[in-house]
CSV table of C-alpha atoms in Angstrom, one decimal:
chain,number,residue,atom,x,y,z
B,46,MET,CA,-113.9,42.8,-32.4
B,47,GLU,CA,-110.9,42.2,-34.6
B,48,ARG,CA,-108.6,45.0,-35.3
B,49,CYS,CA,-107.9,45.6,-38.9
B,50,LYS,CA,-105.2,43.4,-40.2
B,51,ILE,CA,-104.0,45.8,-42.7
B,52,CYS,CA,-103.9,49.3,-41.0
B,53,GLY,CA,-104.3,48.1,-37.4
B,54,CYS,CA,-107.5,50.2,-36.9
B,55,GLU,CA,-110.2,49.2,-34.1
B,56,ASN,CA,-113.1,50.6,-36.0
B,57,THR,CA,-114.1,47.3,-37.4
B,58,SER,CA,-117.5,45.5,-37.8
B,59,VAL,CA,-119.0,42.2,-38.9
B,60,ILE,CA,-120.8,43.1,-42.4
B,61,TYR,CA,-121.8,39.2,-43.0
B,62,ARG,CA,-122.6,36.4,-41.0
B,63,GLY,CA,-123.4,33.1,-42.5
B,64,PRO,CA,-122.2,30.4,-45.1
B,65,ILE,CA,-119.8,31.3,-47.6
B,66,LYS,CA,-118.3,30.0,-50.9
B,67,THR,CA,-116.2,26.9,-51.1
B,68,GLY,CA,-114.8,27.4,-54.5
B,69,LEU,CA,-117.1,25.8,-56.9
B,70,LEU,CA,-119.9,27.7,-58.4
B,71,ASP,CA,-122.7,26.1,-56.4
B,72,GLY,CA,-120.6,25.1,-53.3
B,73,TYR,CA,-121.1,26.7,-49.8
B,74,THR,CA,-119.8,25.9,-46.4
B,75,VAL,CA,-121.9,24.3,-43.5
B,76,LYS,CA,-120.4,26.2,-40.9
B,77,ASP,CA,-121.3,30.0,-40.7
B,78,TYR,CA,-118.3,32.9,-40.8
B,79,ASP,CA,-118.1,36.3,-39.7
B,80,VAL,CA,-116.8,38.7,-42.4
B,81,PHE,CA,-115.3,41.8,-41.1
B,82,GLN,CA,-114.8,45.2,-42.7
B,83,CYS,CA,-112.4,48.2,-41.6
B,84,GLY,CA,-114.0,51.5,-41.3
B,85,GLN,CA,-110.9,53.3,-42.3
B,86,CYS,CA,-109.2,51.7,-44.9
B,87,GLY,CA,-112.0,49.6,-46.1
B,88,THR,CA,-110.4,46.0,-46.1
B,89,ILE,CA,-112.7,43.3,-45.9
B,90,TRP,CA,-111.6,39.6,-44.6
B,91,ASN,CA,-112.9,36.5,-43.2
B,92,ASN,CA,-110.8,33.8,-41.2
B,93,ALA,CA,-111.9,30.8,-42.9
B,94,PHE,CA,-108.5,30.4,-44.4
B,95,LYS,CA,-107.6,29.0,-40.8
B,96,ASP,CA,-109.7,26.1,-41.4
B,97,GLU,CA,-107.7,24.8,-44.3
B,98,SER,CA,-104.0,23.9,-44.5
B,99,VAL,CA,-101.3,25.1,-46.9
B,100,GLU,CA,-101.1,21.7,-48.1
B,101,PHE,CA,-104.7,21.9,-49.3
B,102,TYR,CA,-103.6,24.6,-51.8
B,103,GLU,CA,-100.8,22.8,-53.3
B,104,SER,CA,-103.0,19.4,-53.8
B,105,GLU,CA,-104.9,18.3,-56.9
B,106,GLU,CA,-108.1,18.4,-54.7
B,107,TYR,CA,-107.7,22.2,-54.6
B,108,ARG,CA,-107.4,22.6,-58.2
B,109,LYS,CA,-110.3,20.1,-58.8
B,110,ARG,CA,-112.4,22.3,-56.5
B,111,VAL,CA,-111.6,25.3,-58.5
B,112,ASP,CA,-111.2,24.2,-62.2
B,113,GLY,CA,-113.1,20.8,-61.9
B,114,ASP,CA,-109.8,18.9,-62.7
B,115,SER,CA,-106.1,19.4,-62.4
B,116,LYS,CA,-105.5,18.9,-66.2
B,117,LEU,CA,-103.6,21.5,-67.7
B,118,SER,CA,-105.4,21.5,-70.7
B,119,THR,CA,-108.7,22.4,-68.8
B,120,TYR,CA,-107.0,25.0,-67.4
B,121,HIS,CA,-105.9,26.6,-70.5
B,122,GLU,CA,-109.4,26.3,-71.9
B,123,LYS,CA,-110.6,28.2,-68.9
B,124,HIS,CA,-108.0,30.7,-68.7
B,125,ASP,CA,-106.2,31.5,-72.0
B,126,GLY,CA,-109.0,33.7,-73.1
B,127,GLN,CA,-108.0,36.1,-70.1
B,128,VAL,CA,-104.4,36.7,-71.5
B,129,LEU,CA,-105.5,39.6,-73.4
B,130,ASP,CA,-107.2,41.3,-70.4
B,131,LYS,CA,-104.0,40.8,-68.4
B,132,LEU,CA,-101.7,42.3,-71.3
B,133,GLU,CA,-104.0,45.3,-71.6
B,134,MET,CA,-103.2,45.6,-67.6
B,135,THR,CA,-99.4,45.2,-68.0
B,136,GLY,CA,-98.8,46.7,-71.5
B,137,THR,CA,-96.7,44.6,-73.9
B,138,ASP,CA,-93.8,46.9,-74.2
B,139,ILE,CA,-92.1,45.6,-70.9
B,140,PHE,CA,-91.1,42.1,-71.2
B,141,ARG,CA,-88.7,41.9,-74.2
B,142,ASP,CA,-85.2,40.7,-73.0
B,143,LYS,CA,-86.5,40.9,-69.4
B,144,VAL,CA,-86.9,38.3,-66.4
B,145,VAL,CA,-90.3,37.9,-65.5
B,146,ALA,CA,-91.8,36.1,-62.6
B,147,ASP,CA,-95.5,35.4,-62.5
B,148,ILE,CA,-96.5,34.6,-59.1
B,149,GLY,CA,-99.4,32.1,-59.0
B,150,CYS,CA,-99.1,31.5,-62.4
B,151,GLY,CA,-101.7,28.4,-62.3
B,152,GLY,CA,-101.2,26.6,-65.6
B,153,GLY,CA,-99.1,29.2,-67.2
B,154,SER,CA,-101.4,30.7,-69.7
B,155,PHE,CA,-100.0,34.0,-69.4
B,156,LEU,CA,-96.3,33.0,-69.3
B,157,ASP,CA,-97.0,30.9,-72.1
B,158,PHE,CA,-97.3,34.0,-74.1
B,159,VAL,CA,-94.6,36.3,-72.3
B,160,SER,CA,-92.1,33.8,-72.9
B,161,GLY,CA,-91.7,34.4,-76.4
B,162,VAL,CA,-90.1,37.6,-75.9
B,163,ALA,CA,-88.7,37.6,-72.4
B,164,LYS,CA,-85.2,36.7,-71.5
B,165,LYS,CA,-86.2,34.3,-68.7
B,166,VAL,CA,-89.5,33.6,-67.1
B,167,LEU,CA,-90.0,32.1,-63.6
B,168,ALA,CA,-93.2,30.4,-63.0
B,169,VAL,CA,-94.4,30.4,-59.2
B,170,GLU,CA,-97.3,28.2,-58.5
B,171,PRO,CA,-98.2,26.3,-55.3
B,172,SER,CA,-99.9,23.4,-57.2
B,173,GLN,CA,-97.9,20.3,-57.3
B,174,ALA,CA,-99.7,19.0,-60.5
B,175,PHE,CA,-99.0,22.3,-62.1
B,176,ARG,CA,-95.4,22.5,-61.2
B,177,LYS,CA,-94.4,19.5,-62.8
B,178,GLN,CA,-96.1,20.1,-66.1
B,179,LEU,CA,-94.5,23.6,-66.0
B,180,SER,CA,-91.3,22.0,-65.5
B,181,GLU,CA,-91.7,19.6,-68.4
B,182,LYS,CA,-91.9,22.8,-70.5
B,183,GLY,CA,-88.8,24.3,-69.7
B,184,TYR,CA,-89.8,26.7,-67.2
B,185,ALA,CA,-88.0,27.7,-63.9
B,186,VAL,CA,-90.4,26.6,-61.5
B,187,TYR,CA,-90.8,27.6,-57.8
B,188,ALA,CA,-93.7,26.8,-55.4
B,189,TYR,CA,-93.5,30.3,-53.9
B,190,ALA,CA,-91.6,33.6,-54.5
B,191,SER,CA,-89.8,33.0,-51.1
B,192,ASP,CA,-88.1,30.0,-52.8
B,193,ILE,CA,-86.4,31.8,-55.5
B,194,VAL,CA,-83.2,32.5,-53.8
B,195,ASP,CA,-81.0,32.2,-56.5
B,196,MET,CA,-82.8,35.5,-58.6
B,197,GLN,CA,-83.3,37.5,-55.4
B,198,GLY,CA,-82.9,41.4,-56.5
B,199,GLY,CA,-82.6,39.9,-60.2
B,200,VAL,CA,-86.0,40.1,-61.6
B,201,HIS,CA,-87.0,43.0,-63.8
B,202,ILE,CA,-90.9,42.5,-63.8
B,203,VAL,CA,-93.3,40.7,-61.2
B,204,THR,CA,-96.8,39.9,-61.9
B,205,SER,CA,-99.4,38.5,-59.9
B,206,PHE,CA,-103.2,38.0,-61.0
B,207,ASP,CA,-106.2,37.0,-58.6
B,208,VAL,CA,-103.8,35.6,-56.0
B,209,ILE,CA,-103.2,38.2,-53.2
B,210,GLU,CA,-106.7,37.7,-52.1
B,211,HIS,CA,-106.0,33.9,-51.4
B,212,VAL,CA,-102.9,34.3,-49.2
B,213,GLU,CA,-102.7,34.1,-45.4
B,214,ASP,CA,-100.2,37.1,-45.0
B,215,PRO,CA,-100.8,39.9,-47.9
B,216,TYR,CA,-97.7,42.1,-46.5
B,217,GLN,CA,-95.4,38.9,-46.7
B,218,PHE,CA,-96.6,38.5,-50.1
B,219,VAL,CA,-95.9,42.2,-51.2
B,220,ALA,CA,-92.8,42.3,-49.6
B,221,GLU,CA,-91.5,38.8,-51.0
B,222,MET,CA,-92.3,40.4,-54.5
B,223,TYR,CA,-90.1,43.5,-53.6
B,224,ASP,CA,-87.2,41.2,-52.7
B,225,LEU,CA,-87.5,39.8,-55.8
B,226,LEU,CA,-87.0,42.8,-57.8
B,227,GLN,CA,-83.9,44.5,-58.7
B,228,ASP,CA,-83.8,48.6,-58.5
B,229,GLY,CA,-86.2,49.9,-60.8
B,230,GLY,CA,-88.2,46.8,-61.4
B,231,LYS,CA,-91.6,47.0,-62.0
B,232,CYS,CA,-94.6,45.0,-60.1
B,233,ILE,CA,-98.1,44.5,-61.6
B,234,VAL,CA,-100.7,43.3,-59.3
B,235,GLY,CA,-104.5,42.6,-60.0
B,236,THR,CA,-107.2,41.5,-57.7
B,237,PRO,CA,-110.9,41.5,-57.3
B,238,THR,CA,-112.6,44.5,-55.2
B,239,ASP,CA,-115.8,44.5,-53.6
B,240,TYR,CA,-118.3,44.6,-56.8
B,241,ALA,CA,-120.1,47.4,-55.1
B,242,VAL,CA,-122.6,47.5,-57.9
B,243,LEU,CA,-123.7,44.1,-57.6
B,244,ARG,CA,-123.6,44.0,-53.8
B,245,LYS,CA,-126.1,47.3,-53.8
B,246,LEU,CA,-128.5,45.5,-56.3
B,247,LEU,CA,-128.4,42.1,-54.8
B,248,GLY,CA,-127.7,42.5,-51.2
B,249,LYS,CA,-127.3,39.5,-49.0
B,250,MET,CA,-127.8,37.1,-51.7
B,251,PHE,CA,-124.4,38.4,-53.2
B,252,ASP,CA,-122.4,38.8,-50.1
B,253,LYS,CA,-122.9,35.0,-49.7
B,254,PHE,CA,-121.1,34.5,-53.1
B,255,ILE,CA,-118.4,37.1,-52.9
B,256,PHE,CA,-117.1,36.0,-49.6
B,257,GLN,CA,-114.9,32.8,-50.1
B,258,VAL,CA,-113.2,30.4,-48.2
B,259,GLN,CA,-110.1,30.6,-50.7
B,260,HIS,CA,-110.5,34.6,-50.7
B,261,PRO,CA,-109.9,35.7,-47.2
B,262,TRP,CA,-109.2,39.4,-48.4
B,263,VAL,CA,-111.3,41.8,-50.6
B,264,PHE,CA,-108.8,44.7,-50.7
B,265,SER,CA,-109.7,48.2,-51.3
B,266,GLN,CA,-107.5,50.9,-53.0
B,267,GLU,CA,-106.5,52.3,-49.7
B,268,ALA,CA,-105.7,49.1,-48.3
B,269,LEU,CA,-103.4,48.0,-51.3
B,270,ARG,CA,-101.7,51.5,-51.1
B,271,ILE,CA,-101.1,50.5,-47.4
B,272,LEU,CA,-99.4,47.2,-48.2
B,273,PHE,CA,-97.3,48.7,-51.1
B,274,GLU,CA,-96.0,51.5,-49.4
B,275,LYS,CA,-95.1,49.3,-46.4
B,276,ALA,CA,-93.2,47.1,-48.4
B,277,GLY,CA,-91.0,50.0,-49.8
B,278,PHE,CA,-92.6,50.3,-53.0
B,279,LYS,CA,-92.7,53.6,-54.7
B,280,ASN,CA,-94.5,55.4,-57.7
B,281,ILE,CA,-97.7,53.4,-56.8
B,282,THR,CA,-100.7,53.8,-59.1
B,283,ILE,CA,-104.0,51.8,-58.5
B,284,THR,CA,-106.6,51.9,-61.2
B,285,THR,CA,-110.1,50.1,-61.5
B,286,LYS,CA,-111.4,48.0,-64.2
B,287,GLN,CA,-114.6,46.3,-65.1
B,288,LYS,CA,-113.7,42.5,-66.1
B,289,TYR,CA,-117.3,41.3,-66.7
B,290,GLY,CA,-119.6,42.7,-69.1
B,291,LEU,CA,-123.4,43.7,-68.8
B,292,GLY,CA,-124.6,40.1,-69.6
B,293,ASN,CA,-123.2,39.3,-66.3
B,294,LEU,CA,-125.1,41.7,-64.4
B,295,LEU,CA,-128.3,40.9,-66.2
B,296,ALA,CA,-127.7,37.2,-65.4
B,297,TRP,CA,-127.3,37.9,-61.9
B,298,LEU,CA,-130.7,40.1,-61.6
B,299,HIS,CA,-132.6,37.3,-63.6
B,300,GLU,CA,-131.3,34.1,-62.1
B,301,GLU,CA,-129.8,35.3,-58.8
B,302,LYS,CA,-126.6,33.1,-59.3
B,303,PRO,CA,-123.4,33.1,-60.9
B,304,ARG,CA,-123.2,32.3,-64.8
B,305,GLY,CA,-120.1,33.9,-65.7
B,306,ASP,CA,-119.7,36.4,-68.7
B,307,ILE,CA,-123.1,35.7,-70.5
B,308,LYS,CA,-123.7,36.8,-74.0
B,309,TYR,CA,-127.0,38.0,-74.8
B,310,PRO,CA,-127.6,38.9,-78.5
B,311,PHE,CA,-129.2,42.3,-77.5
B,312,ILE,CA,-126.0,43.3,-76.2
B,313,THR,CA,-124.0,44.8,-78.9
B,314,GLU,CA,-120.1,45.1,-78.6
B,315,THR,CA,-120.7,48.8,-78.6
B,316,LEU,CA,-123.1,48.5,-75.7
B,317,ASP,CA,-121.1,46.1,-73.8
B,318,ALA,CA,-117.7,48.2,-74.1
B,319,THR,CA,-119.7,51.1,-73.2
B,320,TYR,CA,-120.9,49.4,-69.9
B,321,ARG,CA,-117.3,48.5,-69.0
B,322,LYS,CA,-115.7,51.6,-69.6
B,323,GLU,CA,-118.2,53.4,-67.6
B,324,MET,CA,-118.3,50.9,-64.6
B,325,GLY,CA,-114.4,51.0,-64.7
B,326,ARG,CA,-114.6,54.7,-64.4
B,327,LEU,CA,-117.1,54.4,-61.4
B,328,GLY,CA,-115.3,51.9,-59.6
B,329,GLY,CA,-115.5,48.7,-61.4
B,330,GLU,CA,-114.9,45.2,-59.8
B,331,TYR,CA,-111.0,44.7,-60.2
B,332,LEU,CA,-108.1,46.7,-59.1
B,333,VAL,CA,-104.6,47.0,-60.7
B,334,VAL,CA,-101.7,47.9,-58.8
B,335,LYS,CA,-98.5,49.3,-60.4
B,336,ALA,CA,-95.4,50.0,-58.6
B,337,GLU,CA,-91.6,50.3,-58.8
B,338,LYS,CA,-88.8,49.3,-56.3
């Protein structure tokens, strides 16, 4: 049995064996994979990442797998609506006149809004297609945080949403964000967790969906705390958030497949807001880490 790759614990087990998602809604691997979980820190991981090269994640083919194509307009259509959620996580009062780096910024939806008040924005994105288009918009563009040699220790705010679960070495990823920040600088990271309620309701069928080739990691709060403390961060807080509404849960129960954030006429805004609030309080499906250097 593998040791935990986060805390080093030997108390690990295989919690799923079978095909996992490839990226597209209905795409699954032909090959079966083992999915492990640590009994101590709760980290969940698989080794499917090793079957794909780093170059693949920089390619247009990867963007086509995730979004259907590599057009910036398609990315904006899918992700502009998520900016408000991100601003609720970060607050809107921390960016003015600051140097801001967004790690794994995709097509730059979040940076497009932040750039209006920030002193300087750094767009960090491995996708070659997006880097070219972001550069044409005037952003300082880098493939990886380690490439930002001219701003080491000079960044005020680092943000990263839905990225840490993709990387091969999460400790290195967190350590590189730490190196970018100036003393007192702030880091805000968001990542999906294990969707405990849906997993309990849907069982193995949902496991087949949540475990993904491009998501080798599913982190617990304890796992993230270990990573950020090891990298040297202080004043670490980790909160939970419910990103998807009640319609998503009902669609899963009815159709037994992902449908996104489905709207039903009988789900009022008040009912949906109450569901999200209570689910977030009980654990939620998304973790938000805030930490300082």
